Coordinates of C-alpha atoms and ligand atoms in Angstrom, one line a residue:
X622 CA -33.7 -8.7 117.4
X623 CA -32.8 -9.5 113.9
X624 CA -35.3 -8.4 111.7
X625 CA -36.2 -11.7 109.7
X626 CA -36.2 -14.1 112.9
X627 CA -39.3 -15.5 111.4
X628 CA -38.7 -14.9 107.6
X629 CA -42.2 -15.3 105.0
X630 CA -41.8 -15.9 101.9
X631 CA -39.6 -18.3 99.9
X632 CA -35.6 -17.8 100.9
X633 CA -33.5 -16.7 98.1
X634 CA -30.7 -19.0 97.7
X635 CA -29.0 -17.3 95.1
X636 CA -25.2 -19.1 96.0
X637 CA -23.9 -20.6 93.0
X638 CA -25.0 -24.0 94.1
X639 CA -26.9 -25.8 95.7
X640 CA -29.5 -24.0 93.5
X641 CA -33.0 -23.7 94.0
X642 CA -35.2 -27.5 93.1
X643 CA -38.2 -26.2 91.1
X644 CA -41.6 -27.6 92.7
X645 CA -41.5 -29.8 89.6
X646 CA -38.9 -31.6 90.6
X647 CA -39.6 -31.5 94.3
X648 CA -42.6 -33.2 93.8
X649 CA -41.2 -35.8 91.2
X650 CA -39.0 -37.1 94.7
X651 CA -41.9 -36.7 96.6
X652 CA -42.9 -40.8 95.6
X653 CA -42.7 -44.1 97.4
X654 CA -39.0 -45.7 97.2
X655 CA -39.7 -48.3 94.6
X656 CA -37.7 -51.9 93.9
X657 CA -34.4 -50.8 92.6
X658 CA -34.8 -54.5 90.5
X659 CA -37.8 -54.0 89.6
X660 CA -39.8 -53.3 86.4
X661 CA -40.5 -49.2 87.2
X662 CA -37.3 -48.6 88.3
X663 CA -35.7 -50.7 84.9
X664 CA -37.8 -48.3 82.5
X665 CA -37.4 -45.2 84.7
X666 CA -33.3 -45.7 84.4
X667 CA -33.4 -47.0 80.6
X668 CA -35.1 -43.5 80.5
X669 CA -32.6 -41.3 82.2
X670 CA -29.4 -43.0 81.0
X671 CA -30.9 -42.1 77.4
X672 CA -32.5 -38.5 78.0
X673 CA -29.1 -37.3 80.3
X674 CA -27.0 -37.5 77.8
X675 CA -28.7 -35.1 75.4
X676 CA -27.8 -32.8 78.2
X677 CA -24.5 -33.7 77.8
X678 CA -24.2 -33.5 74.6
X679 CA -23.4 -36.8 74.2
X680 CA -24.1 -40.3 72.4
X681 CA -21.5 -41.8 74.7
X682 CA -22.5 -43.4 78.1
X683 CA -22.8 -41.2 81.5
X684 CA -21.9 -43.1 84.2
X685 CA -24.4 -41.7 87.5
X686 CA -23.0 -41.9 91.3
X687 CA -24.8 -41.2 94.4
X688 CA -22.1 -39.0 95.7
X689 CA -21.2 -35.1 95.8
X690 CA -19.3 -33.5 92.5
X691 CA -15.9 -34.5 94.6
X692 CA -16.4 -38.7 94.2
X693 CA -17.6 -37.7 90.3
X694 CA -13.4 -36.2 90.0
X695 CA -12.2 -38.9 91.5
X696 CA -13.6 -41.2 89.6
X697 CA -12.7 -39.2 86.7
X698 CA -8.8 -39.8 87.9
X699 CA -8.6 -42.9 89.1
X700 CA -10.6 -45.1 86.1
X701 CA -8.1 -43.7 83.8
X702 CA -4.7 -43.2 85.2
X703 CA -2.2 -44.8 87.4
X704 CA -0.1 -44.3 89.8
X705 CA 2.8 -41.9 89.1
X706 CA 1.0 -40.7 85.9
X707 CA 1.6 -37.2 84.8
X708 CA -1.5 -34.4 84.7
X709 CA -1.6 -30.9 83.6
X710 CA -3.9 -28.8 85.2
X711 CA -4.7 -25.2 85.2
X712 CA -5.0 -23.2 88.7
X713 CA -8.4 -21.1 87.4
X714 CA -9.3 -20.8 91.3
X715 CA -10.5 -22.8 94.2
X716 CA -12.2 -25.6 92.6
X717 CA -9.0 -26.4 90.5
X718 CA -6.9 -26.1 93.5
X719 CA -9.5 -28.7 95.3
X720 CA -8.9 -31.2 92.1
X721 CA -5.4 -31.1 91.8
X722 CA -4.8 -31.7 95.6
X723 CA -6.9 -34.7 95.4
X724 CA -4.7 -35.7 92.6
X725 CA -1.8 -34.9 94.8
X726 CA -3.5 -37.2 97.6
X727 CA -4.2 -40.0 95.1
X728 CA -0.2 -40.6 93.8
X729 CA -1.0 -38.7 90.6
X730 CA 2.3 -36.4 89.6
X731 CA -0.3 -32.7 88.7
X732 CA 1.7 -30.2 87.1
X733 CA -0.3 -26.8 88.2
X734 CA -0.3 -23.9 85.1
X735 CA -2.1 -20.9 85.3
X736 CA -2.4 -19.1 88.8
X737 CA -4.6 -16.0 88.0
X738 CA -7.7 -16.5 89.7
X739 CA -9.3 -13.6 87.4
X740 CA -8.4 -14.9 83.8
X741 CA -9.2 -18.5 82.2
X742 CA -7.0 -21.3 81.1
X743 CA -4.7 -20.4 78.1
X744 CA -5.0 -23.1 75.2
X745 CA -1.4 -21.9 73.7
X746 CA 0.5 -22.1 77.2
X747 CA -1.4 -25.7 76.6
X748 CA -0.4 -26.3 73.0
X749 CA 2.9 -25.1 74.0
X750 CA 3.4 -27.2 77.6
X751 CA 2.2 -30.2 75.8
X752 CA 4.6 -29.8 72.3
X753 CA 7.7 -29.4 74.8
X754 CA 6.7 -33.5 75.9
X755 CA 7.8 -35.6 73.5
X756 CA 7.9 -38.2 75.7
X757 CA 4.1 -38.0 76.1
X758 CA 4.5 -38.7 80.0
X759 CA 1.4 -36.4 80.5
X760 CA -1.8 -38.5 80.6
X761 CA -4.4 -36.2 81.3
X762 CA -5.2 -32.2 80.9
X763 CA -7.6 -31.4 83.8
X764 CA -9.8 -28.0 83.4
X765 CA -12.8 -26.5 85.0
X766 CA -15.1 -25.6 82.7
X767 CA -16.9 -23.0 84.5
X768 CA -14.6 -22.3 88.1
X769 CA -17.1 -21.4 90.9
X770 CA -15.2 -19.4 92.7
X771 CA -14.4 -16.7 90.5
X772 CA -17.1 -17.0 87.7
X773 CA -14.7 -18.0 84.8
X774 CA -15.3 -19.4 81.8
X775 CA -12.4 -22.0 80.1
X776 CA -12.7 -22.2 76.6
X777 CA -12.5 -26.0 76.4
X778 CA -13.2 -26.5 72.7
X779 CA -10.0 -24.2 72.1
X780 CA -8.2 -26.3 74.5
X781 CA -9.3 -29.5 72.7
X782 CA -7.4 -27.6 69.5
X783 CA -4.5 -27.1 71.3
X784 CA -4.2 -31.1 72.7
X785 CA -4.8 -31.9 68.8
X786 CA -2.3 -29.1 67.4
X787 CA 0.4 -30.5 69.4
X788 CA -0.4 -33.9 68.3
X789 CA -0.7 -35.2 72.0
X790 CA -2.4 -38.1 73.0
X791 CA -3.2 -37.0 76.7
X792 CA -6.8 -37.3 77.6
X793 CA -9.2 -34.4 78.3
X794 CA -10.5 -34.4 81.4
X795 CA -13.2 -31.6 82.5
X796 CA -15.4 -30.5 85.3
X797 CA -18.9 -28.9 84.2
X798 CA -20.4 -29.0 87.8
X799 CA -21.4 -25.4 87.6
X800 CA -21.6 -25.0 83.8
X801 CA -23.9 -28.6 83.0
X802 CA -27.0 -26.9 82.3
X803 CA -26.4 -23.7 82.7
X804 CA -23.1 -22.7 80.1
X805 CA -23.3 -24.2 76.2
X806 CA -21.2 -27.8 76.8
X807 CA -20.7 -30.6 74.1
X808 CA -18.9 -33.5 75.4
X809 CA -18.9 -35.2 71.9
X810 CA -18.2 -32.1 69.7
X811 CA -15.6 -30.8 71.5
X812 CA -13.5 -34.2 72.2
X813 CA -13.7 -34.1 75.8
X814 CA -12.8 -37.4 77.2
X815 CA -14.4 -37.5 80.6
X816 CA -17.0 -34.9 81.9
X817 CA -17.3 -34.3 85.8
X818 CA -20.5 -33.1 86.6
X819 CA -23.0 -32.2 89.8
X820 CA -26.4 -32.5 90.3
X821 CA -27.4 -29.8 92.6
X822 CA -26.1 -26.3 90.5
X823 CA -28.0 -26.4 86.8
X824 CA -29.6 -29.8 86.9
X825 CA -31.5 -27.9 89.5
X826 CA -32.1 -30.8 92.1
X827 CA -31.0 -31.2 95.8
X828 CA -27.1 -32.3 96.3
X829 CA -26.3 -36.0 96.1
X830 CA -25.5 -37.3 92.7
X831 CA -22.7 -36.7 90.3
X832 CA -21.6 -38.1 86.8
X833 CA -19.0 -38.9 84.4
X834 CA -19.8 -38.8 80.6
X835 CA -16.6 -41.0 79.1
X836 CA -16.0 -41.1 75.8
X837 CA -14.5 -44.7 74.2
X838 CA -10.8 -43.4 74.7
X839 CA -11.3 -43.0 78.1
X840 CA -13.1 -46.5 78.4
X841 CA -10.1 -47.8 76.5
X842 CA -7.5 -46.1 79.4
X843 CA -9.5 -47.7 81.9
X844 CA -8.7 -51.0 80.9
X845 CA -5.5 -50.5 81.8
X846 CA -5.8 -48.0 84.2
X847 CA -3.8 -49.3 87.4
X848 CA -5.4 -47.0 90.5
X849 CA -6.9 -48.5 93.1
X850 CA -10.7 -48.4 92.8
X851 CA -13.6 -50.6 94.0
X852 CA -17.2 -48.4 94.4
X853 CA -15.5 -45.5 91.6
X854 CA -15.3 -48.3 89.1
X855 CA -16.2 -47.7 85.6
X856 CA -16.5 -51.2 84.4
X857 CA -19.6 -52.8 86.7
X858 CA -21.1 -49.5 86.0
X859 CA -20.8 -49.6 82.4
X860 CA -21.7 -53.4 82.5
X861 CA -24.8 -53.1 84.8
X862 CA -26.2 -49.6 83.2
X863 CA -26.4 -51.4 79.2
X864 CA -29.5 -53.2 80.4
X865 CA -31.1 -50.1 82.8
X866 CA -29.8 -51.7 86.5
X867 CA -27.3 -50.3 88.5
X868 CA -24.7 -52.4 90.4
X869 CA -25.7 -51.2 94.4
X870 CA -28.6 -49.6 95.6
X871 CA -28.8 -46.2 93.6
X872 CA -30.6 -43.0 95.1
X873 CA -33.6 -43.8 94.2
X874 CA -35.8 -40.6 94.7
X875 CA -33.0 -38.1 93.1
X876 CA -33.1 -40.3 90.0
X877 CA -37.4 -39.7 90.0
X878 CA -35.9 -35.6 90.3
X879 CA -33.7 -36.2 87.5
X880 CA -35.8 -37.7 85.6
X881 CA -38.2 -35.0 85.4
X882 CA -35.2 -32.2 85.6
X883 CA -34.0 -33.5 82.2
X884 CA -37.4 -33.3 80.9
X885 CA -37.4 -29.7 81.5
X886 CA -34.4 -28.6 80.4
X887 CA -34.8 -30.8 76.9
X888 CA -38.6 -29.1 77.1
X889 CA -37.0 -25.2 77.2
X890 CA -34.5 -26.4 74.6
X891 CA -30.4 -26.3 75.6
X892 CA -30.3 -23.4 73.4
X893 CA -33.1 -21.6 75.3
X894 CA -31.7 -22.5 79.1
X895 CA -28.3 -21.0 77.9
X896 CA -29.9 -18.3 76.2
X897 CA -32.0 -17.4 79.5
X898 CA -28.6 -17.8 81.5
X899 CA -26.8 -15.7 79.3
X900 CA -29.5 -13.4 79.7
X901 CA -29.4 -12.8 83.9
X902 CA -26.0 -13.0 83.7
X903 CA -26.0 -9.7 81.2
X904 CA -28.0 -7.9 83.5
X905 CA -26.2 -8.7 86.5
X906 CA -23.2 -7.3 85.2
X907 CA -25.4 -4.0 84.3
X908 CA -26.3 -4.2 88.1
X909 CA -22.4 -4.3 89.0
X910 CA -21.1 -2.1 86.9
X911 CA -24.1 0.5 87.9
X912 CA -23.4 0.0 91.2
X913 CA -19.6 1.0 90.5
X914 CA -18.4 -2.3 92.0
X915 CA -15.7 -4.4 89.6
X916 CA -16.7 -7.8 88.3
X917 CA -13.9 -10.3 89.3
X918 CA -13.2 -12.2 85.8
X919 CA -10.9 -10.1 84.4
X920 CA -12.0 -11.2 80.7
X921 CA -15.1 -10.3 79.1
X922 CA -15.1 -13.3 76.8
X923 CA -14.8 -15.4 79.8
X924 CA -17.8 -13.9 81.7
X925 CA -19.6 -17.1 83.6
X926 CA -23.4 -17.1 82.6
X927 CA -24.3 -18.6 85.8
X928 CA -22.3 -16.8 88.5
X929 CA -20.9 -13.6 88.8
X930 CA -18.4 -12.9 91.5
X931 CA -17.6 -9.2 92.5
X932 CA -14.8 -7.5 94.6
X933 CA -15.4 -5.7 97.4
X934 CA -14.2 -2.5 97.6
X935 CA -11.1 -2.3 100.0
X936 CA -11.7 -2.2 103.6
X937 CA -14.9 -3.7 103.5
X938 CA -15.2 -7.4 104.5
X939 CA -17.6 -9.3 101.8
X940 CA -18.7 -12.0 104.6
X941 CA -20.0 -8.5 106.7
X942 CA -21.7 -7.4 103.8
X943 CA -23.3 -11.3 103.3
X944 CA -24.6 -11.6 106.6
X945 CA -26.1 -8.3 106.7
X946 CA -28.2 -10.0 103.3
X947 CA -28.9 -12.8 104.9
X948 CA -30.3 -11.2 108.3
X949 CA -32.2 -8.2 106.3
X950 CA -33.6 -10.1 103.4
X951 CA -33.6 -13.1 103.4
X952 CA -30.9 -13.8 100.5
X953 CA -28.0 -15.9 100.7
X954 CA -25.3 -14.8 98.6
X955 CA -22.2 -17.0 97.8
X956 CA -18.9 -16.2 99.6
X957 CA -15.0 -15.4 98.4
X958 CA -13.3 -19.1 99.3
X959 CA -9.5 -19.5 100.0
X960 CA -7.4 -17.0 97.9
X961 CA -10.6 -14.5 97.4
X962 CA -12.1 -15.3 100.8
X963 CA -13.7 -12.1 102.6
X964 CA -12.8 -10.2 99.1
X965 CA -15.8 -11.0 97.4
X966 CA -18.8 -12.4 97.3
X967 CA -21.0 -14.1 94.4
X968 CA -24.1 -13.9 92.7
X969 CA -25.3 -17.2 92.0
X970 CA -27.9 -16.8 88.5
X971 CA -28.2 -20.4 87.4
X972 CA -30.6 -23.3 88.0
X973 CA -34.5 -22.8 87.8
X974 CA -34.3 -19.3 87.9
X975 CA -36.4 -16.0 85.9
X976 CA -36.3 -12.5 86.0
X977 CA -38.4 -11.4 89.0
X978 CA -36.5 -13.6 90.9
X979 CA -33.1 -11.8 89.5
X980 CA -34.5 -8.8 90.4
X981 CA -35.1 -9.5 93.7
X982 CA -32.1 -10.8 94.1
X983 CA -30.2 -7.8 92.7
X984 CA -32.6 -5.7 95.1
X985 CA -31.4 -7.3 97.9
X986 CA -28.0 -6.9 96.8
X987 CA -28.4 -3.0 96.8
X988 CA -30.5 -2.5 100.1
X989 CA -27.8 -4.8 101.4
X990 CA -24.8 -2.6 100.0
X991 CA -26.4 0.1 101.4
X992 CA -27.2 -0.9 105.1
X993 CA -23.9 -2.3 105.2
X994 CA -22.3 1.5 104.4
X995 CA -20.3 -0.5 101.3
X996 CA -19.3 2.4 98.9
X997 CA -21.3 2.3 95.8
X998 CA -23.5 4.0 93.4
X999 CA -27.3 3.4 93.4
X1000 CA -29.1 2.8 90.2
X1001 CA -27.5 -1.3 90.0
X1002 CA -30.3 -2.8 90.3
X1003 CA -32.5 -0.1 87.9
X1004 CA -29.8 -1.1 85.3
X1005 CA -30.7 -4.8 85.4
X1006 CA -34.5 -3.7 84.8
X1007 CA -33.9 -1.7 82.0
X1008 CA -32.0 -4.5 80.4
X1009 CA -34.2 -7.2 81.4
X1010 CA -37.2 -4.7 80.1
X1011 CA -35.6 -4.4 76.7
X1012 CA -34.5 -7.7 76.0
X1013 CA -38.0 -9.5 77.3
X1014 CA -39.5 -11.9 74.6
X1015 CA -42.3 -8.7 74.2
X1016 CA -40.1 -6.1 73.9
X1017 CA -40.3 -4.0 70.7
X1018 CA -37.3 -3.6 68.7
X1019 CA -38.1 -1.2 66.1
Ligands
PLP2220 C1 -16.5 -26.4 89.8 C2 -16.7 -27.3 91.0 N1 -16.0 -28.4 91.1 C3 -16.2 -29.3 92.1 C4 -17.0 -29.0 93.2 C5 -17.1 -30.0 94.3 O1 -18.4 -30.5 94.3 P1 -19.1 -31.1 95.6 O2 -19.1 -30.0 96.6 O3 -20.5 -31.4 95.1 O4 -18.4 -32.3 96.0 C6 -17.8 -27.8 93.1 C7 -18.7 -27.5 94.2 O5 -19.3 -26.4 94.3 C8 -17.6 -26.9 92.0 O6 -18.3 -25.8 92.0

C-alpha cells in the first residue's frame, strides 16, 4: 500500500508552476459571477488594468486573455508580424523550443541561436547576428526571460543594448511567465516591446489567464501587422480596455484573484518579493550543493530565483526519484522535459511561498534522495537552515 493513500496535510506543489494560490486569493474567487457590463465589474477592471502594470513595470497598456501562457505568445507574434517575417530566437531550453515551433507553425521564418540548455542567451552573438543584417529583414528577437526548464536567467536589459548597439530596429519580444513576479522585470526600462506573461507561476493564482504588456512600437507594428488574427487581436482589446470593459466575456472570478494578487505583491513591495525569491533560491542551491548533486545552469550569474533544476547523477532516472517524493511525502517536484527529460528534476521556489515551507520542501527532497538509493551526501537540507537561520530579518550580524 503506498504510504500516503490518504495524505493530511496541505500537498506541496513545489513544480515551477502552477504554484501554490495563497488563501487570499482563493477566497477573493470564492464570489458570485458578477455582470461583466456592469458597474462592479467596470471599477474592478479600471482597477486591475492600473495596479498590473506596476507589476510589470510598466506605464504602457497590458493587454489580459483568458487563455494559458501559450495564446499570450501567440498573440505576442501574430499582432506584430506577418507572414514570412524573419525572427531571432535563442534555444535556452524547452520553452524556447515550444515558441519558436509555434512560430514555425504560424509562417514566421525563426532563426534558432543558442542551443546550450545550461547557459543563457548571449547579447554579443545578438549584437553580432543582428549587425551582419543590413537589410533589417529580422522583425523580432524572441527570448525567455526566465526558461523553466532549466532555471536560466537571460539578461534581457543587456540584450536590449545589444538590439540598440547594432542600431536595429527589430522589436523585442519576451516571455516572463516564470520570472513576472518572482525575478526583477521592467518592461519600460529595459525597452522590451511585448511582454508574454502567465498567471498561474508568480502571480500566484490558478492557470487560465495570460498577458501582453506592448509598448507604442509594438502598437505601431500592429497596424500593419498582416497575420491572421481574430480573438488574439490587439486592437478591440486596446479599444475596449481604455474605458475598463473587455470585448467578450472575460474570466470573471480569476480577475477577483488578480485583483487581490496584485495587491499583495505591491503590499510586500517588488523589491521585497524578489528579495524573498532571491532568498530560497540561495539556500536551495546550499541544499544542492550540500547534497553533492550539480545545479543544471551552468552560470552563476544566471542562477533562476524561482526554480532550480538539478542533474541526476548517472544511472539514476529523475522521474524514479519524483515519484518516490510524491508517494512518500507528499511533494511534487517538477520533471526534466524533452532534451533533460528523466535527467533532472526541478525545484520550483516561487509564488506565495516562505521558509518553513522551503524547508519542508528541501526535507522531502533529501528523505526522497535517500529512499530512492540516489547517491548523495546528507547535510543538504541542514545547509539551507543554516542560511535561511542567518539571513532571517532577526538574525544578528555583528
Ligand atoms: C517560460 C514558459 N513559457 C511558456 C509556457 C507555456 O505556458 P502555458 O503552459 O501556460 O501555456 C510555460 C509553461 O510553463 C513556461 O514556463
Amino acid at each position: 500500500m503506498r504510504l500516503n493513500s490518504h495524505p493530511s496535510g496541505r500537498h506541496f506543489l513545489q513544480i515551477p508552476g502552477p504554484t501554490n494560490v495563497p488563501d487570499r486569493v482563493l477566497r477573493a474567487m470564492d464570489h458570485p459571477t458578477i455582470d461583466h457590463r456592469g458597474p462592479e465589474f467596470n471599477a474592478l477592471a479600471k482597477k486591475i488594468l492600473r495596479s498590473v502594470r506596476q507589476v510589470f513595470q510598466t506605464k504602457q497598456p497590458v493587454i489580459i486573455y483568458p487563455a494559458s501562457g501559450t495564446g499570450a505568445w501567440e498573440a505576442a507574434l501574430v499582432n506584430t508580424l506577418s507572414p514570412g517575417d524573419q525572427v531571432l530566437m535563442w534555444e535556452t531550453g524547452h520553452f524556447a523550443s515550444l515558441w519558436k515551433k509555434m512560430a514555425d507553425k504560424l509562417g514566421i521564418k525563426s532563426e534558432f541561436m543558442g542551443g546550450d540548455w545550461r547557459k543563457p542567451a548571449d547579447p554579443a552573438a545578438i549584437e553580432k547576428r543582428l549587425k551582419e543584417d543590413t537589410g533589417h529583414a529580422i522583425k523580432a528577437v524572441c527570448i525567455v526571460h526566465n526558461e523553466t526548464s532549466t532555471g536560466v536567467v537571460s539578461d534581457i536589459s543587456a540584450v536590449r543594448r545589444a538590439i540598440d548597439a547594432a542600431k536595429h530596429p527589430a522589436l523585442l519580444l519576451v516571455d516572463t511567465i516564470s520570472s513576472l513576479g518572482s525575478i526583477d522585470y521592467r518592461h519600460d526600462a529595459w525597452g522590451v516591446d511585448v511582454t508574454v506573461a502567465g498567471s498561474q507561476k508568480g502571480l500566484m493564482l490558478p492557470p487560465g489567464l495570460s498577458f501582453n504588456a506592448v509598448s507604442e512600437k509594438a502598437v505601431a507594428a500592429s497596424k500593419s501587422s498582416k497575420m491572421i488574427k481574430a480573438f488574439w487581436g490587439w486592437d478591440e482589446m486596446l479599444a475596449s480596455n481604455a474605458n475598463g470593459w473587455f470585448p467578450y466575456t472575460p474570466a470573471t472570478n480569476l480577475l477577483y484573484g488578480l485583483n487581490e494578487a496584485c495587491d499583495m505583491l505591491l503590499e510586500e513591495g517588488l523589491g521585497a518579493v524578489f528579495a524573498r525569491h532571491t532568498r530560497h533560491a540561495e539556500a536551495t542551491r546550499a541544499a544542492v550543493t550540500g547534497w553533492g548533486l550539480e545545479i543544471l545552469c551552468s552560470d552563476p550569474k544566471a542562477y533562476s530565483g524561482s526554480l532550480t533544476a538539478i542533474v541526476m547523477p548517472e544511472g539514476h532516472d529523475a522521474d524514479a526519484f519524483r515519484k518516490v517524493a510524491l508517494e512518500n511525502f507528499n511533494l511534487s517536484l517538477g520533471q526534466g522535459l524533452t532534451k533533460v527529460a528523466g535527467k533532472v528534476f526541478r525545484i520550483g521556489h516561487l509564488g506565495d511561498f516562505n521558509d518553513l515551507m522551503l524547508m519542508g520542501t528541501l526535507s522531502g527532497v533529501e528523505m526522497a534522495l535517500g529512499l530512492a538509493k540516489v547517491p548523495h551526501k546528507t547535510g543538504g537540507a541542514q545547509a539551507a537552515l543554516t542560511y535561511l537561520r542567518d539571513t532571517a530579518p532577526g538574525a544578528r550580524r555583528d
